[in-house]
Amino acid sequence: MQSAGFLLLCVPLISLLCESILSLPTGKTPTGEFPESVTARSCRELLKKYGHKKDGLYYLRSKDNEVYQTYCDMSTNGGGWTLVASVHENNIHGSCTVGDRWTSQQGSSSYHPAGDGSWSNKVLFGTAEAATNDDYKNPGYYDIKAKDIAVWHVHNDNELEFWKVASVLRYHTNSNFLTPFGGNLYHFFKKYHLQYGIGTCNDRGISVPIVYDIGSDMRVNELYGESVRADFDTGYVTFRVFNNYQEAYAMCSGVRPKGCYAQYYCIGGGGYFPNTFCSDFAYLNANNGATNGYGASKEIINAAVFIFYR
């Protein structure tokens, strides 16, 4: 490792020193104490305890002492929002192929009705900086005890500094809805499983009112197909629903289902979809990005879905 102009050789006698250096942010050297950006468990703590107010990448430390880097939104609605996950569709035509981590990478199979299980396990993937190019999940997803979430739909392939202006839709909740579910989505989905065949379309999940940061009820309607708009109410985010085929979906962004066609406006879920389409973005592409039918718009299909905690 090259650091501060000299080559540090990690031999057994100094392995502990090397381990300490490698666990610090780039450009830092051990001083006997970790820098404050690596002692905080969340962006909210960085903001409230240490006064960090600039949007950008920060290092956090989990309860189990795992240091990781993620993005902090320090300005929206008082700031302190920690990016914990990104759902990115890398192949809208692939049926639960490699990269569909939030459903299944093993194909649509009755042998794997729960799919990869990423909504309820501790498997990590991706990097914060590449969250518009690939799926992302960091330790904060299951480690942070939060009260609310924020969701951004950010156009694919945008650099970090443009994320806010490249957002199709941005909103947050302010009802402390995560508190009774253990403070995060990991614990929610541990209790409410995502698996084909264990629910019906009458199981419409938990719907939480949202506050728009960019967007409106009218805008949400425009993002989804004309033929399916009567199937939901706008102004909500919903978790864990089933369609009329008993196929399980993790998240319905901007809407609350009142019908049975979740495949056209929800994302993620279990691993078996025998009657519709198996992918991280479900059947959003039913009309190839046109909204004069059941499918969602190109804008929503070509945007990664960011999930923040606070």
C-alpha positions as CSV (number, residue, x, y, z in Angstrom):
1,M,0.0,0.0,0.0
2,Q,1.4,3.4,-0.9
3,S,0.7,6.0,1.8
4,A,2.2,9.5,2.5
5,G,5.0,9.0,0.0
6,F,6.4,5.8,1.4
7,L,5.8,2.1,1.0
8,L,4.4,0.4,4.1
9,L,5.2,-3.3,4.2
10,C,2.7,-5.4,6.2
11,V,4.9,-8.0,7.8
12,P,3.7,-10.1,10.8
13,L,5.4,-7.9,13.4
14,I,3.5,-4.8,12.4
15,S,0.3,-6.4,11.2
16,L,-1.8,-4.7,13.8
17,L,-0.5,-1.3,12.8
18,C,-1.3,-2.1,9.1
19,E,-4.8,-3.2,10.0
20,S,-5.4,0.0,11.8
21,I,-4.2,2.1,8.9
22,L,-6.2,0.2,6.3
23,S,-9.4,0.7,8.3
24,L,-9.1,4.5,8.2
25,P,-10.3,6.9,5.5
26,T,-7.9,7.6,2.7
27,G,-5.2,10.1,3.8
28,K,-5.6,9.3,7.5
29,T,-2.9,7.9,9.8
30,P,-3.4,6.4,13.2
31,T,-3.3,8.9,16.1
32,G,-4.5,6.8,19.0
33,E,-8.1,7.7,18.3
34,F,-10.3,7.1,15.2
35,P,-11.5,10.2,13.5
36,E,-15.0,11.3,14.3
37,S,-16.3,10.3,10.9
38,V,-15.5,6.7,11.7
39,T,-17.1,6.6,15.1
40,A,-20.6,7.7,14.1
41,R,-23.2,5.0,13.2
42,S,-25.3,7.2,11.0
43,C,-25.3,10.5,9.1
44,R,-27.8,11.9,11.6
45,E,-25.1,11.3,14.3
46,L,-22.5,13.0,12.1
47,L,-24.8,16.0,11.7
48,K,-26.1,16.3,15.3
49,K,-23.0,15.3,17.3
50,Y,-20.2,16.5,15.1
51,G,-21.8,19.3,13.0
52,H,-21.1,17.9,9.5
53,K,-23.5,19.7,7.2
54,K,-22.2,19.1,3.7
55,D,-23.8,16.5,1.4
56,G,-21.3,13.8,0.3
57,L,-19.5,10.6,1.1
58,Y,-18.6,9.9,4.7
59,Y,-17.3,6.9,6.7
60,L,-19.5,5.3,9.3
61,R,-18.9,2.5,11.8
62,S,-21.5,-0.2,12.5
63,K,-22.3,-1.7,15.9
64,D,-20.0,-4.6,15.0
65,N,-17.1,-2.2,14.2
66,E,-17.4,-2.5,10.4
67,V,-16.2,0.7,8.8
68,Y,-17.9,1.6,5.5
69,Q,-18.4,4.5,3.2
70,T,-21.8,5.9,2.1
71,Y,-23.5,9.0,1.0
72,C,-25.1,11.5,3.5
73,D,-27.8,13.9,2.6
74,M,-27.2,16.7,5.1
75,S,-29.6,19.3,3.6
76,T,-33.0,17.8,2.8
77,N,-35.7,18.3,5.5
78,G,-33.1,19.0,8.2
79,G,-30.5,16.6,6.9
80,G,-29.0,13.5,8.5
81,W,-30.2,11.0,5.9
82,T,-28.0,7.9,5.4
83,L,-28.0,6.1,2.1
84,V,-28.3,2.4,2.9
85,A,-29.4,0.8,-0.4
86,S,-29.9,1.2,-4.1
87,V,-32.1,-0.9,-6.4
88,H,-30.7,-0.7,-9.9
89,E,-32.1,-2.6,-12.9
90,N,-29.1,-3.6,-15.0
91,N,-31.0,-5.6,-17.6
92,I,-34.7,-4.8,-18.0
93,H,-35.2,-7.7,-20.4
94,G,-33.4,-10.3,-18.2
95,S,-35.6,-12.6,-16.2
96,C,-34.0,-12.7,-12.8
97,T,-30.5,-12.9,-14.2
98,V,-27.2,-11.8,-12.7
99,G,-27.6,-8.4,-11.1
100,D,-31.2,-8.9,-10.0
101,R,-30.0,-9.0,-6.3
102,W,-33.2,-7.5,-4.9
103,T,-35.3,-10.4,-6.3
104,S,-33.3,-13.4,-7.6
105,Q,-30.2,-14.1,-9.6
106,Q,-31.2,-17.8,-10.0
107,G,-34.0,-17.3,-12.4
108,S,-37.7,-17.5,-11.7
109,S,-37.8,-20.9,-9.9
110,S,-40.2,-22.7,-7.6
111,Y,-37.2,-24.1,-6.0
112,H,-36.2,-20.6,-4.8
113,P,-39.6,-18.9,-4.0
114,A,-37.9,-16.4,-1.7
115,G,-35.1,-15.5,-4.3
116,D,-31.8,-14.1,-3.0
117,G,-33.4,-12.8,0.2
118,S,-31.6,-9.5,0.1
119,W,-34.3,-7.5,1.8
120,S,-34.0,-9.7,4.9
121,N,-30.3,-10.8,5.0
122,K,-26.9,-9.3,5.7
123,V,-25.3,-9.9,2.3
124,L,-23.6,-6.7,1.1
125,F,-22.9,-5.5,-2.4
126,G,-21.9,-2.5,-4.5
127,T,-20.4,0.9,-3.5
128,A,-22.1,4.1,-2.6
129,E,-20.3,6.0,-5.4
130,A,-21.6,3.6,-8.0
131,A,-25.2,3.5,-6.7
132,T,-26.6,4.7,-10.0
133,N,-24.7,2.0,-12.0
134,D,-25.3,-1.0,-9.8
135,D,-27.2,-2.4,-6.8
136,Y,-25.9,-1.2,-3.5
137,K,-26.4,-2.4,0.1
138,N,-24.2,-1.4,3.1
139,P,-24.2,-2.5,6.8
140,G,-26.4,0.5,7.7
141,Y,-29.3,-1.3,6.0
142,Y,-29.5,-3.7,9.0
143,D,-27.4,-1.8,11.6
144,I,-29.0,1.7,11.9
145,K,-32.0,2.2,14.1
146,A,-34.0,4.7,12.2
147,K,-37.5,6.2,12.4
148,D,-38.2,7.2,8.8
149,I,-37.0,6.7,5.2
150,A,-36.3,8.8,2.2
151,V,-36.5,7.6,-1.4
152,W,-34.8,9.0,-4.5
153,H,-35.3,7.9,-8.1
154,V,-32.1,9.0,-9.7
155,H,-31.3,8.7,-13.4
156,N,-28.8,5.9,-14.1
157,D,-25.1,6.6,-14.7
158,N,-25.1,10.0,-13.0
159,E,-22.1,11.1,-10.9
160,L,-22.7,11.7,-7.2
161,E,-22.6,15.5,-7.4
162,F,-25.6,15.4,-9.8
163,W,-27.8,13.0,-7.9
164,K,-30.2,15.5,-6.5
165,V,-30.7,17.4,-9.8
166,A,-30.9,14.1,-11.7
167,S,-33.8,12.8,-9.6
168,V,-37.1,11.9,-11.2
169,L,-38.8,11.8,-7.8
170,R,-37.7,12.4,-4.2
171,Y,-39.7,12.1,-1.0
172,H,-39.5,11.2,2.7
173,T,-41.7,9.9,5.5
174,N,-42.1,11.7,8.8
175,S,-44.3,9.4,10.8
176,N,-41.7,7.3,12.7
177,F,-43.2,4.2,11.0
178,L,-40.0,2.2,11.3
179,T,-39.9,2.3,15.1
180,P,-42.4,-0.6,15.8
181,F,-40.5,-2.7,13.1
182,G,-37.1,-2.7,14.8
183,G,-35.9,0.6,13.2
184,N,-35.1,-0.6,9.7
185,L,-36.3,-2.6,6.7
186,Y,-34.1,-5.5,7.5
187,H,-36.2,-6.2,10.6
188,F,-39.4,-5.5,8.8
189,F,-38.8,-8.1,6.2
190,K,-37.5,-10.6,8.8
191,K,-41.0,-10.5,10.2
192,Y,-42.9,-10.1,7.0
193,H,-41.4,-12.5,4.5
194,L,-41.1,-12.1,0.8
195,Q,-42.0,-15.4,-0.8
196,Y,-44.3,-16.6,-3.6
197,G,-47.5,-18.2,-2.5
198,I,-47.7,-17.1,1.2
199,G,-50.1,-14.2,0.7
200,T,-52.9,-12.9,-1.5
201,C,-53.6,-9.6,-3.2
202,N,-55.6,-8.7,-0.1
203,D,-52.3,-8.5,1.7
204,R,-51.5,-5.0,0.7
205,G,-48.6,-4.4,3.1
206,I,-47.9,-1.4,5.2
207,S,-48.5,2.0,3.4
208,V,-46.9,5.1,4.8
209,P,-47.8,8.7,3.8
210,I,-44.9,10.6,2.1
211,V,-43.8,14.2,1.9
212,Y,-42.5,15.2,-1.6
213,D,-39.1,16.8,-1.9
214,I,-39.3,16.7,-5.7
215,G,-42.5,15.6,-7.3
216,S,-46.3,15.5,-6.6
217,D,-49.2,13.1,-6.8
218,M,-49.7,14.2,-10.4
219,R,-46.1,13.5,-11.2
220,V,-46.3,10.0,-9.7
221,N,-49.4,9.2,-11.8
222,E,-47.4,10.3,-14.9
223,L,-44.6,7.9,-14.1
224,Y,-46.9,4.8,-14.2
225,G,-49.1,3.4,-17.0
226,E,-52.5,4.9,-17.7
227,S,-54.2,1.5,-17.6
228,V,-53.0,0.8,-14.0
229,R,-53.5,4.2,-12.4
230,A,-56.9,3.2,-11.0
231,D,-55.2,0.4,-9.1
232,F,-53.4,2.6,-6.6
233,D,-53.6,5.8,-4.6
234,T,-50.6,8.2,-4.8
235,G,-48.8,9.9,-1.9
236,Y,-47.6,6.8,-0.2
237,V,-44.7,4.3,-0.1
238,T,-45.8,0.7,0.5
239,F,-43.8,-2.4,1.6
240,R,-44.5,-6.1,1.0
241,V,-47.5,-6.7,-1.2
242,F,-48.9,-9.5,-3.4
243,N,-50.6,-9.5,-6.8
244,N,-53.5,-11.6,-8.0
245,Y,-51.0,-14.4,-8.7
246,Q,-49.6,-14.5,-5.1
247,E,-46.3,-13.1,-6.4
248,A,-44.5,-11.1,-3.7
249,Y,-43.2,-7.5,-4.1
250,A,-41.0,-5.6,-1.7
251,M,-41.7,-2.0,-2.4
252,C,-44.2,0.2,-4.2
253,S,-42.8,3.7,-4.6
254,G,-45.1,6.7,-4.4
255,V,-48.3,4.6,-4.2
256,R,-50.6,2.6,-2.1
257,P,-52.1,-0.5,-3.9
258,K,-55.9,-0.8,-3.8
259,G,-56.1,-3.5,-6.5
260,C,-54.2,-6.6,-7.5
261,Y,-51.7,-5.5,-10.3
262,A,-48.6,-4.7,-8.2
263,Q,-46.3,-6.1,-10.9
264,Y,-46.8,-2.9,-12.9
265,Y,-45.8,-0.4,-10.2
266,C,-43.8,-2.3,-7.5
267,I,-40.2,-3.5,-7.3
268,G,-38.1,-6.2,-5.7
269,G,-39.5,-9.2,-4.0
270,G,-39.5,-13.0,-3.9
271,G,-37.9,-15.3,-6.4
272,Y,-40.7,-17.0,-8.2
273,F,-43.0,-15.2,-10.7
274,P,-44.7,-17.9,-12.8
275,N,-47.3,-15.6,-14.3
276,T,-45.7,-12.2,-14.8
277,F,-42.0,-11.2,-15.0
278,C,-39.1,-11.8,-12.7
279,S,-36.7,-8.9,-12.2
280,D,-35.7,-6.2,-9.8
281,F,-38.1,-3.9,-11.6
282,A,-40.9,-6.5,-11.9
283,Y,-43.1,-5.8,-15.0
284,L,-42.5,-2.1,-15.1
285,N,-41.3,-2.5,-18.7
286,A,-44.5,-4.2,-19.9
287,N,-45.0,-1.5,-22.5
288,N,-41.3,-0.7,-23.3
289,G,-41.3,2.6,-21.4
290,A,-44.6,3.9,-22.9
291,T,-47.3,4.9,-20.4
292,N,-50.3,4.5,-22.7
293,G,-50.8,1.0,-21.3
294,Y,-49.9,-0.9,-18.2
295,G,-46.1,-0.3,-18.2
296,A,-44.2,2.4,-16.4
297,S,-42.4,5.4,-18.0
298,K,-38.8,5.3,-19.3
299,E,-38.0,7.9,-16.6
300,I,-38.8,5.5,-13.8
301,I,-37.4,2.4,-15.6
302,N,-34.0,4.1,-16.2
303,A,-33.6,5.4,-12.6
304,A,-32.0,3.7,-9.6
305,V,-34.1,3.7,-6.4
306,F,-32.1,5.0,-3.4
307,I,-33.3,4.2,0.1
308,F,-32.2,6.4,3.0
309,Y,-32.7,6.1,6.8
310,R,-33.0,8.7,9.5
